Short mmCIF file of C-alpha atoms in Angstrom, two decimals:
data_model
loop_
_atom_site.label_atom_id
_atom_site.label_comp_id
_atom_site.label_asym_id
_atom_site.label_seq_id
_atom_site.Cartn_x
_atom_site.Cartn_y
_atom_site.Cartn_z
CA MET Y 1 0.00 0.00 0.00
CA ALA Y 2 3.00 2.28 0.53
CA ASP Y 3 3.41 2.34 -3.27
CA ASN Y 4 0.37 4.58 -3.58
CA GLN Y 5 2.04 7.32 -1.53
CA LYS Y 6 5.17 7.01 -3.65
CA MET Y 7 3.16 7.15 -6.88
CA TRP Y 8 1.13 10.16 -5.72
CA GLY Y 9 4.33 11.94 -4.70
CA GLU Y 10 5.91 11.29 -8.09
CA LEU Y 11 2.77 12.67 -9.75
CA GLY Y 12 3.30 15.94 -7.89
CA MET Y 13 0.21 15.56 -5.75
CA ASN Y 14 -0.38 17.49 -2.54
CA LEU Y 15 -0.08 14.48 -0.21
CA GLU Y 16 -1.10 16.26 2.96
CA MET Y 17 -4.30 17.58 1.44
CA HIS Y 18 -5.05 14.35 -0.43
CA ASP Y 19 -4.80 12.52 2.88
CA GLN Y 20 -7.85 14.46 4.07
CA LEU Y 21 -9.84 12.95 1.20
CA CYS Y 22 -8.51 9.48 2.04
CA ALA Y 23 -9.73 10.05 5.58
CA VAL Y 24 -13.38 10.55 4.68
CA LEU Y 25 -13.94 8.30 1.68
CA PRO Y 26 -13.74 4.87 3.39
CA GLY Y 27 -16.44 5.92 5.87
CA ALA Y 28 -18.73 7.16 3.09
CA ILE Y 29 -18.17 4.00 1.06
CA GLY Y 30 -18.94 1.88 4.13
CA ASP Y 31 -22.16 3.76 4.85
CA VAL Y 32 -23.41 3.91 1.27
CA PHE Y 33 -22.28 0.56 -0.18
CA MET Y 34 -21.18 -1.91 2.52
CA SER Y 35 -24.33 -1.30 4.55
CA GLN Y 36 -26.50 -2.70 1.74
CA GLU Y 37 -27.79 -6.24 2.12
CA ASN Y 38 -27.94 -9.05 -0.41
CA ARG Y 39 -25.63 -7.46 -2.96
CA PRO Y 40 -24.59 -9.48 -6.03
CA GLU Y 41 -21.29 -11.32 -5.52
CA CYS Y 42 -19.92 -9.91 -8.77
CA MET Y 43 -20.00 -6.40 -7.32
CA ASP Y 44 -16.65 -7.44 -5.82
CA TYR Y 45 -14.74 -6.20 -8.87
CA PHE Y 46 -16.38 -2.78 -8.70
CA ASP Y 47 -15.89 -2.66 -4.92
CA MET Y 48 -12.18 -3.29 -5.49
CA VAL Y 49 -11.92 -0.54 -8.11
CA LEU Y 50 -13.71 1.83 -5.74
CA ALA Y 51 -11.75 0.78 -2.65
CA ASP Y 52 -8.48 1.74 -4.32
CA VAL Y 53 -9.91 4.37 -6.65
CA HIS Y 54 -6.76 6.52 -6.57
CA GLY Y 55 -4.40 3.54 -6.64
CA LEU Y 56 -5.28 0.70 -9.03
CA ARG Y 57 -6.26 2.44 -12.25
CA PRO Y 58 -3.79 5.33 -11.82
CA ALA Y 59 -0.99 2.72 -11.46
CA GLU Y 60 -2.05 1.25 -14.81
CA LEU Y 61 -2.01 4.71 -16.40
CA VAL Y 62 1.46 5.42 -14.95
CA GLU Y 63 2.74 2.19 -16.50
CA PHE Y 64 1.03 2.97 -19.81
CA ARG Y 65 2.66 6.41 -19.96
CA LYS Y 66 6.08 4.98 -19.04
CA ASN Y 67 5.82 2.95 -22.23
CA GLY Y 68 5.06 6.05 -24.28
CA GLY Y 69 1.26 5.88 -24.15
CA LYS Y 70 -0.87 9.02 -24.04
CA VAL Y 71 -3.83 9.62 -21.73
CA PHE Y 72 -6.69 11.94 -22.66
CA GLY Y 73 -8.87 13.32 -19.88
CA THR Y 74 -12.55 13.87 -20.66
CA PHE Y 75 -15.46 15.47 -18.85
CA CYS Y 76 -18.53 14.63 -20.85
CA ALA Y 77 -20.58 11.88 -22.50
CA TYR Y 78 -20.26 13.66 -25.87
CA VAL Y 79 -16.52 13.02 -26.23
CA PRO Y 80 -16.18 9.93 -28.45
CA ASP Y 81 -13.80 7.45 -26.81
CA GLU Y 82 -13.81 5.46 -30.08
CA VAL Y 83 -11.35 7.90 -31.68
CA ILE Y 84 -8.99 7.92 -28.69
CA VAL Y 85 -8.97 4.12 -28.40
CA ALA Y 86 -8.34 3.86 -32.16
CA ALA Y 87 -5.03 5.69 -31.68
CA ASP Y 88 -4.00 3.18 -28.98
CA ALA Y 89 -4.44 5.90 -26.36
CA ILE Y 90 -6.48 5.84 -23.15
CA ALA Y 91 -9.51 8.01 -22.42
CA THR Y 92 -10.19 8.63 -18.77
CA GLY Y 93 -13.07 10.50 -17.24
CA LEU Y 94 -11.99 13.33 -14.96
CA CYS Y 95 -14.50 13.05 -12.17
CA ALA Y 96 -15.59 16.00 -10.14
CA GLY Y 97 -18.18 14.68 -7.74
CA SER Y 98 -16.87 15.60 -4.30
CA GLN Y 99 -17.43 18.60 -2.07
CA PHE Y 100 -13.79 18.13 -1.05
CA TRP Y 101 -12.67 19.81 -4.29
CA VAL Y 102 -15.23 22.63 -4.32
CA PRO Y 103 -13.41 25.21 -2.10
CA GLY Y 104 -10.33 24.84 -4.31
CA GLY Y 105 -12.44 25.66 -7.36
CA GLU Y 106 -14.01 28.65 -5.62
CA ARG Y 107 -10.61 30.30 -5.58
CA TYR Y 108 -10.92 30.60 -9.36
CA LEU Y 109 -14.65 30.72 -10.03
CA PRO Y 110 -17.67 32.76 -8.90
CA ALA Y 111 -19.55 31.20 -5.99
CA ASN Y 112 -22.66 30.82 -8.16
CA THR Y 113 -21.02 28.21 -10.40
CA CYS Y 114 -22.18 24.61 -10.37
CA PRO Y 115 -20.33 22.33 -7.93
CA LEU Y 116 -19.18 19.97 -10.69
CA ILE Y 117 -17.26 22.77 -12.41
CA LYS Y 118 -15.84 24.05 -9.15
CA ALA Y 119 -14.73 20.53 -8.20
CA MET Y 120 -13.12 20.15 -11.62
CA LEU Y 121 -10.85 23.12 -11.04
CA GLY Y 122 -10.27 22.27 -7.39
CA ALA Y 123 -9.12 18.74 -8.26
CA ARG Y 124 -6.62 20.11 -10.81
CA PHE Y 125 -5.25 23.12 -8.96
CA ASP Y 126 -5.19 21.54 -5.48
CA ARG Y 127 -3.32 18.55 -6.98
CA THR Y 128 -5.45 16.04 -5.08
CA CYS Y 129 -6.58 13.68 -7.84
CA PRO Y 130 -4.13 11.35 -9.65
CA PHE Y 131 -6.30 11.18 -12.78
CA TYR Y 132 -6.01 14.95 -13.22
CA ARG Y 133 -2.22 14.58 -12.93
CA LEU Y 134 -2.05 11.67 -15.38
CA ALA Y 135 -4.00 13.06 -18.32
CA ASP Y 136 -1.60 14.47 -20.94
CA VAL Y 137 -4.32 16.48 -22.68
CA TYR Y 138 -7.80 17.42 -21.47
CA ILE Y 139 -10.68 17.27 -23.96
CA GLY Y 140 -13.35 19.80 -23.06
CA GLU Y 141 -16.65 20.60 -24.76
CA ASN Y 142 -18.93 23.60 -24.62
CA THR Y 143 -21.97 21.95 -23.07
CA CYS Y 144 -22.53 24.91 -20.76
CA ASP Y 145 -21.19 28.41 -20.27
CA GLY Y 146 -19.66 27.54 -16.91
CA LYS Y 147 -17.55 24.70 -18.28
CA LYS Y 148 -16.63 26.69 -21.37
CA LYS Y 149 -15.14 29.52 -19.33
CA ALA Y 150 -13.64 27.21 -16.70
CA TYR Y 151 -11.72 25.39 -19.46
CA GLU Y 152 -9.97 28.69 -20.23
CA ILE Y 153 -8.67 28.69 -16.65
CA LEU Y 154 -7.74 24.99 -16.75
CA GLY Y 155 -5.91 25.68 -20.01
CA THR Y 156 -3.42 27.86 -18.14
CA ASP Y 157 -2.16 24.75 -16.35
CA VAL Y 158 -2.65 21.84 -18.76
CA PRO Y 159 -3.01 21.38 -22.54
CA MET Y 160 -6.72 21.70 -23.43
CA HIS Y 161 -8.61 20.89 -26.59
CA ILE Y 162 -12.19 22.11 -26.82
CA MET Y 163 -14.80 20.40 -28.99
CA ASP Y 164 -17.41 22.85 -30.26
CA LEU Y 165 -20.64 20.92 -29.75
CA PRO Y 166 -23.54 22.30 -31.82
CA GLN Y 167 -26.53 23.34 -29.72
CA MET Y 168 -29.22 22.49 -32.28
CA LYS Y 169 -29.96 19.28 -34.17
CA ARG Y 170 -30.34 20.32 -37.79
CA PRO Y 171 -28.66 18.28 -40.56
CA LYS Y 172 -25.85 20.86 -40.77
CA ASP Y 173 -25.20 20.42 -37.03
CA TYR Y 174 -24.59 16.69 -37.50
CA LEU Y 175 -22.02 17.55 -40.19
CA LYS Y 176 -20.46 20.16 -37.91
CA TRP Y 177 -20.05 17.62 -35.11
CA ALA Y 178 -18.41 15.20 -37.54
CA ASP Y 179 -15.92 17.98 -38.37
CA GLU Y 180 -15.19 18.42 -34.68
CA ILE Y 181 -14.57 14.68 -34.35
CA LYS Y 182 -12.16 14.87 -37.30
CA GLU Y 183 -10.27 17.60 -35.46
CA LEU Y 184 -10.14 15.37 -32.39
CA LYS Y 185 -8.77 12.57 -34.56
CA ASP Y 186 -6.06 14.90 -35.89
CA LEU Y 187 -5.14 15.96 -32.36
CA VAL Y 188 -5.02 12.40 -31.06
CA GLU Y 189 -2.87 11.32 -34.02
CA LYS Y 190 -0.48 14.22 -33.45
CA GLU Y 191 -0.16 13.56 -29.72
CA THR Y 192 0.27 9.81 -30.01
CA GLY Y 193 2.09 9.59 -33.31
CA ASN Y 194 -0.34 6.80 -34.23
CA GLU Y 195 -2.53 6.98 -37.31
CA VAL Y 196 -6.25 6.36 -36.86
CA THR Y 197 -6.76 4.02 -39.81
CA ALA Y 198 -10.14 2.68 -40.96
CA GLU Y 199 -9.23 -0.67 -39.45
CA LYS Y 200 -8.26 0.83 -36.07
CA LEU Y 201 -11.35 3.05 -35.96
CA ALA Y 202 -13.64 0.13 -36.79
CA GLU Y 203 -12.03 -1.77 -33.91
CA GLY Y 204 -12.47 1.23 -31.59
CA ILE Y 205 -16.14 1.49 -32.53
CA LYS Y 206 -16.65 -2.22 -31.76
CA THR Y 207 -14.89 -1.90 -28.39
CA ILE Y 208 -16.98 1.03 -27.22
CA ASN Y 209 -20.20 -0.44 -28.67
CA ALA Y 210 -19.51 -3.59 -26.63
CA LYS Y 211 -19.12 -1.51 -23.50
CA ARG Y 212 -22.41 0.27 -24.21
CA ALA Y 213 -24.13 -3.06 -24.90
CA ALA Y 214 -22.97 -4.38 -21.51
CA LEU Y 215 -24.40 -1.33 -19.75
CA GLN Y 216 -27.68 -1.67 -21.67
CA ARG Y 217 -27.85 -5.30 -20.53
CA LEU Y 218 -27.27 -4.20 -16.93
CA TYR Y 219 -30.05 -1.65 -17.18
CA ASP Y 220 -32.40 -4.19 -18.78
CA GLU Y 221 -32.01 -6.34 -15.64
CA ARG Y 222 -33.51 -3.50 -13.62
CA LYS Y 223 -36.70 -3.57 -15.66
CA ASN Y 224 -37.72 -6.72 -13.78
CA LEU Y 225 -40.33 -6.27 -11.07
CA ASN Y 226 -37.97 -8.15 -8.78
CA VAL Y 227 -35.02 -5.76 -8.78
CA PRO Y 228 -31.79 -7.82 -8.73
CA ILE Y 229 -29.40 -4.92 -8.01
CA SER Y 230 -29.71 -1.62 -6.20
CA GLY Y 231 -29.61 1.74 -7.95
CA THR Y 232 -26.69 2.72 -5.73
CA ASP Y 233 -24.59 -0.20 -6.99
CA THR Y 234 -25.58 0.49 -10.60
CA LEU Y 235 -24.65 4.16 -10.26
CA LEU Y 236 -21.18 3.12 -9.10
CA ILE Y 237 -20.79 0.93 -12.19
CA SER Y 238 -21.84 3.81 -14.46
CA GLN Y 239 -19.31 6.06 -12.78
CA ILE Y 240 -16.52 3.49 -13.15
CA ALA Y 241 -17.43 3.15 -16.86
CA TYR Y 242 -15.85 6.54 -17.48
CA TYR Y 243 -12.35 5.56 -16.43
CA ASP Y 244 -11.92 1.79 -16.46
CA ASP Y 245 -10.35 -0.14 -19.33
CA PRO Y 246 -13.31 -0.53 -21.74
CA LYS Y 247 -12.78 -4.20 -22.61
CA ARG Y 248 -12.22 -5.33 -19.04
CA PHE Y 249 -15.14 -3.21 -17.86
CA ALA Y 250 -17.52 -4.75 -20.42
CA ALA Y 251 -16.38 -8.24 -19.43
CA MET Y 252 -16.98 -7.52 -15.74
CA VAL Y 253 -20.41 -5.99 -16.36
CA ASN Y 254 -21.40 -9.02 -18.46
CA LYS Y 255 -20.16 -11.36 -15.72
CA LEU Y 256 -22.29 -9.43 -13.23
CA CYS Y 257 -25.28 -9.65 -15.59
CA ASP Y 258 -24.88 -13.44 -15.78
CA GLU Y 259 -25.30 -13.45 -12.01
CA LEU Y 260 -28.23 -11.05 -12.24
CA ASP Y 261 -29.91 -13.37 -14.78
CA LYS Y 262 -29.78 -16.11 -12.14
CA ARG Y 263 -31.06 -13.76 -9.46
CA VAL Y 264 -33.99 -12.79 -11.65
CA ALA Y 265 -34.77 -16.46 -12.31
CA GLU Y 266 -34.64 -17.14 -8.58
CA GLY Y 267 -36.88 -14.15 -7.82
CA VAL Y 268 -34.26 -12.27 -5.78
CA ASN Y 269 -35.45 -8.76 -5.02
CA VAL Y 270 -33.23 -6.23 -3.24
CA ALA Y 271 -36.11 -3.77 -3.05
CA GLU Y 272 -39.08 -5.66 -1.63
CA GLY Y 273 -42.02 -3.28 -1.20
CA LYS Y 274 -40.07 -0.24 -2.37
CA LYS Y 275 -41.29 2.30 -4.91
CA ARG Y 276 -39.54 2.33 -8.28
CA ILE Y 277 -37.93 5.69 -9.03
CA LEU Y 278 -36.47 7.01 -12.26
CA ILE Y 279 -33.86 9.71 -11.68
CA THR Y 280 -33.25 12.29 -14.39
CA GLY Y 281 -31.13 15.43 -14.49
CA THR Y 282 -27.50 16.41 -14.17
CA PRO Y 283 -24.57 13.96 -14.05
CA MET Y 284 -23.48 12.27 -10.82
CA ALA Y 285 -19.71 12.06 -10.98
CA ILE Y 286 -17.90 9.80 -8.55
CA PRO Y 287 -18.13 10.01 -5.49
CA ASN Y 288 -21.53 11.69 -5.69
CA TRP Y 289 -23.91 9.01 -4.36
CA LYS Y 290 -26.04 11.40 -2.33
CA MET Y 291 -29.37 11.17 -4.17
CA HIS Y 292 -29.33 7.39 -4.59
CA ASN Y 293 -28.48 6.90 -0.94
CA LEU Y 294 -31.29 9.25 0.10
CA VAL Y 295 -33.88 7.62 -2.17
CA GLU Y 296 -32.89 4.08 -1.28
CA THR Y 297 -33.06 4.78 2.47
CA SER Y 298 -36.46 6.47 2.13
CA GLY Y 299 -38.60 3.64 0.79
CA GLY Y 300 -37.55 3.87 -2.85
CA VAL Y 301 -35.30 2.01 -5.26
CA VAL Y 302 -33.70 3.73 -8.24
CA VAL Y 303 -34.42 1.60 -11.31
CA CYS Y 304 -33.09 3.92 -14.00
CA GLU Y 305 -31.01 7.07 -14.46
CA GLU Y 306 -31.72 9.31 -17.44
CA THR Y 307 -28.45 11.16 -16.92
CA CYS Y 308 -24.92 11.33 -18.34
CA THR Y 309 -24.03 8.73 -15.69
CA GLY Y 310 -26.92 6.63 -16.96
CA THR Y 311 -28.79 6.04 -20.21
CA ARG Y 312 -27.37 9.06 -22.06
CA TYR Y 313 -23.94 7.41 -21.82
CA PHE Y 314 -24.84 4.11 -23.44
CA GLU Y 315 -28.15 4.22 -25.31
CA ASN Y 316 -27.86 3.89 -29.10
CA GLN Y 317 -24.88 2.35 -30.82
CA VAL Y 318 -22.51 3.61 -33.48
CA ASP Y 319 -23.47 2.10 -36.84
CA GLU Y 320 -20.68 -0.40 -37.62
CA SER Y 321 -21.28 -0.48 -41.38
CA GLY Y 322 -18.84 2.33 -42.27
CA THR Y 323 -15.85 1.34 -44.39
CA THR Y 324 -13.89 4.61 -44.66
CA VAL Y 325 -12.66 6.81 -41.82
CA ASP Y 326 -14.97 9.62 -42.97
CA GLU Y 327 -18.01 7.34 -42.99
CA MET Y 328 -17.18 6.01 -39.55
CA ILE Y 329 -16.70 9.51 -38.17
CA GLN Y 330 -20.11 10.53 -39.49
CA HIS Y 331 -21.65 7.45 -37.88
CA ILE Y 332 -19.92 8.34 -34.60
CA ALA Y 333 -21.24 11.91 -34.90
CA ASP Y 334 -24.76 10.64 -35.58
CA ARG Y 335 -24.71 8.45 -32.46
CA TYR Y 336 -23.39 11.17 -30.15
CA MET Y 337 -25.75 13.82 -31.54
CA GLY Y 338 -28.55 11.47 -30.45
CA ILE Y 339 -27.76 12.25 -26.79
CA ASN Y 340 -30.34 14.62 -25.39
CA CYS Y 341 -28.54 17.18 -23.23
CA ALA Y 342 -30.14 20.38 -21.94
CA CYS Y 343 -27.52 22.42 -23.79
CA PHE Y 344 -29.56 21.79 -26.97
CA THR Y 345 -32.58 23.75 -28.10
CA PRO Y 346 -35.15 22.46 -28.41
CA ASN Y 347 -34.53 19.40 -26.24
CA THR Y 348 -37.93 17.73 -26.26
CA GLY Y 349 -36.17 14.47 -27.13
CA ARG Y 350 -35.15 14.29 -23.49
CA PHE Y 351 -38.78 14.54 -22.39
CA ASP Y 352 -39.64 11.70 -24.79
CA ASP Y 353 -36.76 9.67 -23.31
CA VAL Y 354 -37.91 10.22 -19.73
CA VAL Y 355 -41.49 9.19 -20.55
CA ARG Y 356 -40.34 6.16 -22.56
CA LEU Y 357 -37.89 5.04 -19.84
CA ALA Y 358 -40.46 5.58 -17.07
CA LYS Y 359 -42.72 3.12 -18.92
CA GLU Y 360 -39.96 0.64 -19.81
CA PHE Y 361 -38.67 0.54 -16.24
CA LYS Y 362 -42.16 0.61 -14.72
CA ALA Y 363 -41.26 3.63 -12.61
CA ASP Y 364 -43.73 4.72 -9.96
CA GLY Y 365 -42.33 8.25 -10.10
CA VAL Y 366 -39.68 10.51 -11.59
CA ILE Y 367 -37.24 12.63 -9.58
CA ASP Y 368 -35.52 15.40 -11.54
CA VAL Y 369 -32.28 16.20 -9.71
CA ASN Y 370 -30.25 19.19 -10.78
CA LEU Y 371 -26.97 20.51 -9.49
CA MET Y 372 -27.24 24.01 -8.12
CA PHE Y 373 -26.57 26.73 -10.74
CA CYS Y 374 -26.98 24.34 -13.67
CA GLN Y 375 -29.14 26.79 -15.56
CA THR Y 376 -30.03 24.74 -18.64
CA TYR Y 377 -31.33 21.72 -16.70
CA ASP Y 378 -32.97 23.94 -14.12
CA ILE Y 379 -34.93 25.90 -16.74
CA GLU Y 380 -35.84 22.73 -18.61
CA GLY Y 381 -37.20 21.17 -15.41
CA ARG Y 382 -40.47 23.10 -15.62
CA SER Y 383 -41.30 21.81 -19.12
CA LEU Y 384 -40.25 18.29 -18.14
CA GLU Y 385 -42.57 18.41 -15.14
CA GLU Y 386 -45.47 19.54 -17.34
CA ARG Y 387 -44.82 16.71 -19.78
CA CYS Y 388 -44.63 14.09 -17.00
CA LYS Y 389 -47.83 15.39 -15.43
CA ALA Y 390 -49.58 15.25 -18.82
CA GLU Y 391 -48.48 11.61 -19.06
CA GLY Y 392 -49.74 10.87 -15.54
CA ILE Y 393 -46.24 10.28 -14.15
CA PRO Y 394 -45.70 11.57 -10.58
CA PHE Y 395 -42.83 14.07 -10.58
CA LEU Y 396 -40.56 15.67 -8.00
CA GLY Y 397 -38.01 18.35 -8.89
CA LEU Y 398 -35.00 18.82 -6.61
CA GLU Y 399 -31.94 21.05 -6.62
CA THR Y 400 -28.87 20.23 -4.59
CA ASP Y 401 -25.07 20.39 -4.43
CA TYR Y 402 -22.33 18.17 -3.00
CA THR Y 403 -22.63 19.28 0.62
CA ASP Y 404 -24.30 17.17 3.30
CA ASN Y 405 -26.16 20.21 4.67
CA ASP Y 406 -29.45 19.65 2.86
CA ALA Y 407 -29.55 15.85 3.26
CA GLN Y 408 -32.26 15.82 5.91
CA GLN Y 409 -34.47 18.36 4.10
CA LEU Y 410 -34.12 16.36 0.88
CA LYS Y 411 -34.92 13.19 2.76
CA THR Y 412 -38.13 14.71 4.08
CA ARG Y 413 -39.20 15.74 0.57
CA ILE Y 414 -38.22 12.42 -1.00
CA GLY Y 415 -39.93 10.49 1.82
CA ALA Y 416 -43.14 12.51 1.34
CA PHE Y 417 -43.01 11.98 -2.44
CA ILE Y 418 -42.56 8.23 -2.07
CA GLU Y 419 -45.34 8.06 0.52
CA MET Y 420 -47.60 9.90 -1.90
CA LEU Y 421 -46.96 7.20 -4.52
CA GLY Y 422 -49.12 4.94 -2.35
CA MET F 1 -7.12 -14.14 -0.27
CA TYR F 2 -10.61 -12.98 -1.18
CA ARG F 3 -11.17 -15.83 -3.64
CA THR F 4 -9.84 -18.41 -1.19
CA LEU F 5 -12.13 -17.20 1.58
CA LYS F 6 -15.10 -17.22 -0.78
CA LYS F 7 -14.29 -20.78 -1.83
CA SER F 8 -14.27 -21.74 1.85
CA SER F 9 -17.66 -20.04 2.29
CA ILE F 10 -16.21 -17.52 4.72
CA TYR F 11 -17.69 -14.03 4.70
CA ALA F 12 -15.36 -11.45 3.12
CA GLN F 13 -16.15 -8.10 1.62
CA ILE F 14 -13.69 -6.04 -0.43
CA SER F 15 -13.57 -2.59 1.10
CA PRO F 16 -11.35 0.48 1.32
CA THR F 17 -8.75 0.42 4.07
CA PRO F 18 -10.01 2.56 6.95
CA ARG F 19 -7.97 5.71 7.56
CA GLU F 20 -7.20 4.55 11.09
CA LEU F 21 -5.20 1.63 9.67
CA SER F 22 -3.41 3.23 6.73
CA VAL F 23 -2.93 6.64 5.15
CA CYS F 24 -2.48 5.06 1.71
CA CYS F 25 -6.06 4.11 0.93
CA GLY F 26 -5.75 0.65 -0.64
CA VAL F 27 -7.87 -2.45 -0.45
CA SER F 28 -8.82 -4.43 2.64
CA LEU F 29 -11.07 -7.37 3.33
CA LEU F 30 -13.89 -6.86 5.76
CA ILE F 31 -14.34 -10.09 7.74
CA HIS F 32 -16.31 -11.30 10.72
CA GLY F 33 -14.50 -11.29 14.07
CA GLU F 34 -15.44 -14.88 14.79
CA ASP F 35 -13.70 -16.05 11.57
CA VAL F 36 -10.29 -14.52 12.36
CA GLU F 37 -8.61 -17.67 13.68
CA GLN F 38 -9.88 -19.79 10.80
CA ILE F 39 -8.75 -17.15 8.29
CA LYS F 40 -5.28 -17.04 9.83
CA GLU F 41 -5.05 -20.83 9.51
CA ILE F 42 -6.19 -20.76 5.87
CA ALA F 43 -3.74 -17.94 5.05
CA GLU F 44 -0.88 -19.91 6.58
CA ALA F 45 -1.82 -23.15 4.83
CA GLU F 46 -2.29 -21.44 1.45
CA HIS F 47 0.72 -19.10 1.86
CA LEU F 48 -1.46 -16.01 1.47
CA ASN F 49 0.10 -12.71 2.49
CA TYR F 50 -1.58 -9.91 4.37
CA LEU F 51 -0.29 -6.90 6.29
CA SER F 52 -2.37 -7.36 9.41
CA ILE F 53 -5.78 -8.25 10.80
CA ASP F 54 -7.17 -5.43 12.89
CA GLY F 55 -10.45 -4.72 14.58
CA LEU F 56 -12.14 -1.35 14.63
CA ASN F 57 -15.16 -0.18 16.50
CA ASN F 58 -16.69 1.31 13.35
CA THR F 59 -20.25 0.73 12.22
CA PHE F 60 -21.86 1.31 8.83
CA ASP F 61 -24.85 3.60 8.96
CA ASN F 62 -26.70 4.19 5.70
CA THR F 63 -28.61 7.08 7.25
CA ARG F 64 -25.55 9.07 8.29
CA HIS F 65 -25.62 10.87 4.92
CA LYS F 66 -22.01 12.00 4.98
CA TYR F 67 -20.57 11.69 1.52
CA GLY F 68 -17.11 13.26 1.65
#
C-alpha cells in the first residue's frame, strides 16, 4: 500500500491535502455501499476498483505512460472514446463529484457556479486527484457556459482541446459535429504519433459499442419487477465506466449480468415493497452518491437514471457499417448527436426519453435532480414536469449540491413523495 | 485471499482500508471477528500474504448521509 504514496508523490500531488480525502472516503463507502444487504457477488470487482480508486487504475495509467502511451482526460458523454482508443491511447473520465474539491475551485470561479465545475478546477489546482495529474491532454466541450469559461482557466495549467458541440440538431449540425470529431482525430494522431486508420477506428467502434451493450444489458435487468441490483450499486458501475479499461469493464459488467440473470430467475429482489424511481437530471460524478443513498433509504429504489451517468452514456450504438474513416466519423457523430442534453434547443427528445424510460422501467415516479446553478437543466425542469404530469407520471423536482447540509431536508421531501406514490 | 475465503464459504467483503489503519487508501477485506482464527489458519496453509488483521469499533450507517 506504501506504493500509492510514492506514486502520488511522483505525480506531484499534494499528499497532505489528499490525505484528508482518504480520511473521509472509506467511511462514506462503508455507509453507502457496505451497509447494503444481499448485494450481487460480482459487485466485488467494482468494490475493489472503488476501494483503491486513486491507486489501481492510476498505477495502470502510470505504466502505460512509461511505455510512451498518451492519456486523454474527458469530462462529458459527448466526447467519443472510439477515436482515442483507435489511436492506442487511453480516455479517462476526470471526475468532479466531491465537495472536497469545491473550495479549491471557488478560488478561481464565482460562488454561483455549479459544484461539478468548481470541483473540476479544485481537483486540478489543489493537486489532489491522480487522474487529473495523469492526463496528458484534457478534452473539453462547450456543453454549458460555466464549463466553457472554466476550461480557459484549466488551459493555463494543462493542454486543453475544446470540442465545439452544436446546440441544435439540424442536418448541418450533425455535419459540424463530424468535423469536430475529425479535429479530435487529428489531435489524437499528433499527440500519439499513431494513425487512426479505418481498421483501427472500426475496432475502436466495436470496443466502445460492446461496452455500451454491456451497460444496456445491466439496465435491462432492472426492468424486472424483482429488482436484482440496487440503484446505488448500478450508479457506481456507471461512474466506473468513465475511467476503467473498456474491454475489461464490459467483461466484468457481463459477468455481473450473468449473475443477475440467475437472481432474476430465482426471484431475488433487493427492493421488496419499495417504490420504483427514475432519476433524471445532471450527471453524478464519482463520489456523488447522495441522491441514490437518500432515495434508497427512504422507501424507494432507483431503477433507471436518465443522466450522463446513466442512459445518455450508453443508449444507441454507433453504426458499424462504415468502411472509410470519414463514414465512420459521421456514424460516430450521428450516435453522439442522439444524446439529449439540456444544452440543446429544443430538447424535447429528453422529455420523450424520460417518458419512454419511465414506462420501460415501470417507474412509480420521476425525480428530476439538478446541481445548483446548472441553468439549462434547471430551466428545462419546468417543461419536463409539465410533460410528466400530462403523461400521468408523478414528478418531483430537486436542486442540490455536493454538501451534506441539505440531506435531511431532501430526505423529508423524497420520503413525502414516495409516501404519496401509495 | 478474497477468492480463497469465498471458496471456503467464509464471509469477506472487499472494502477500502479505513484511515485509522493506513494513510495510503488501498484495499482491505472486511471479515467477521469470529472467523479470524480460521482465516489465519487458511492464510498460513495457502501461503497467502496480508499486512495485518485489525479490529475497529466502526459501524456502517446508511442514514448518516455524509458523503465526503
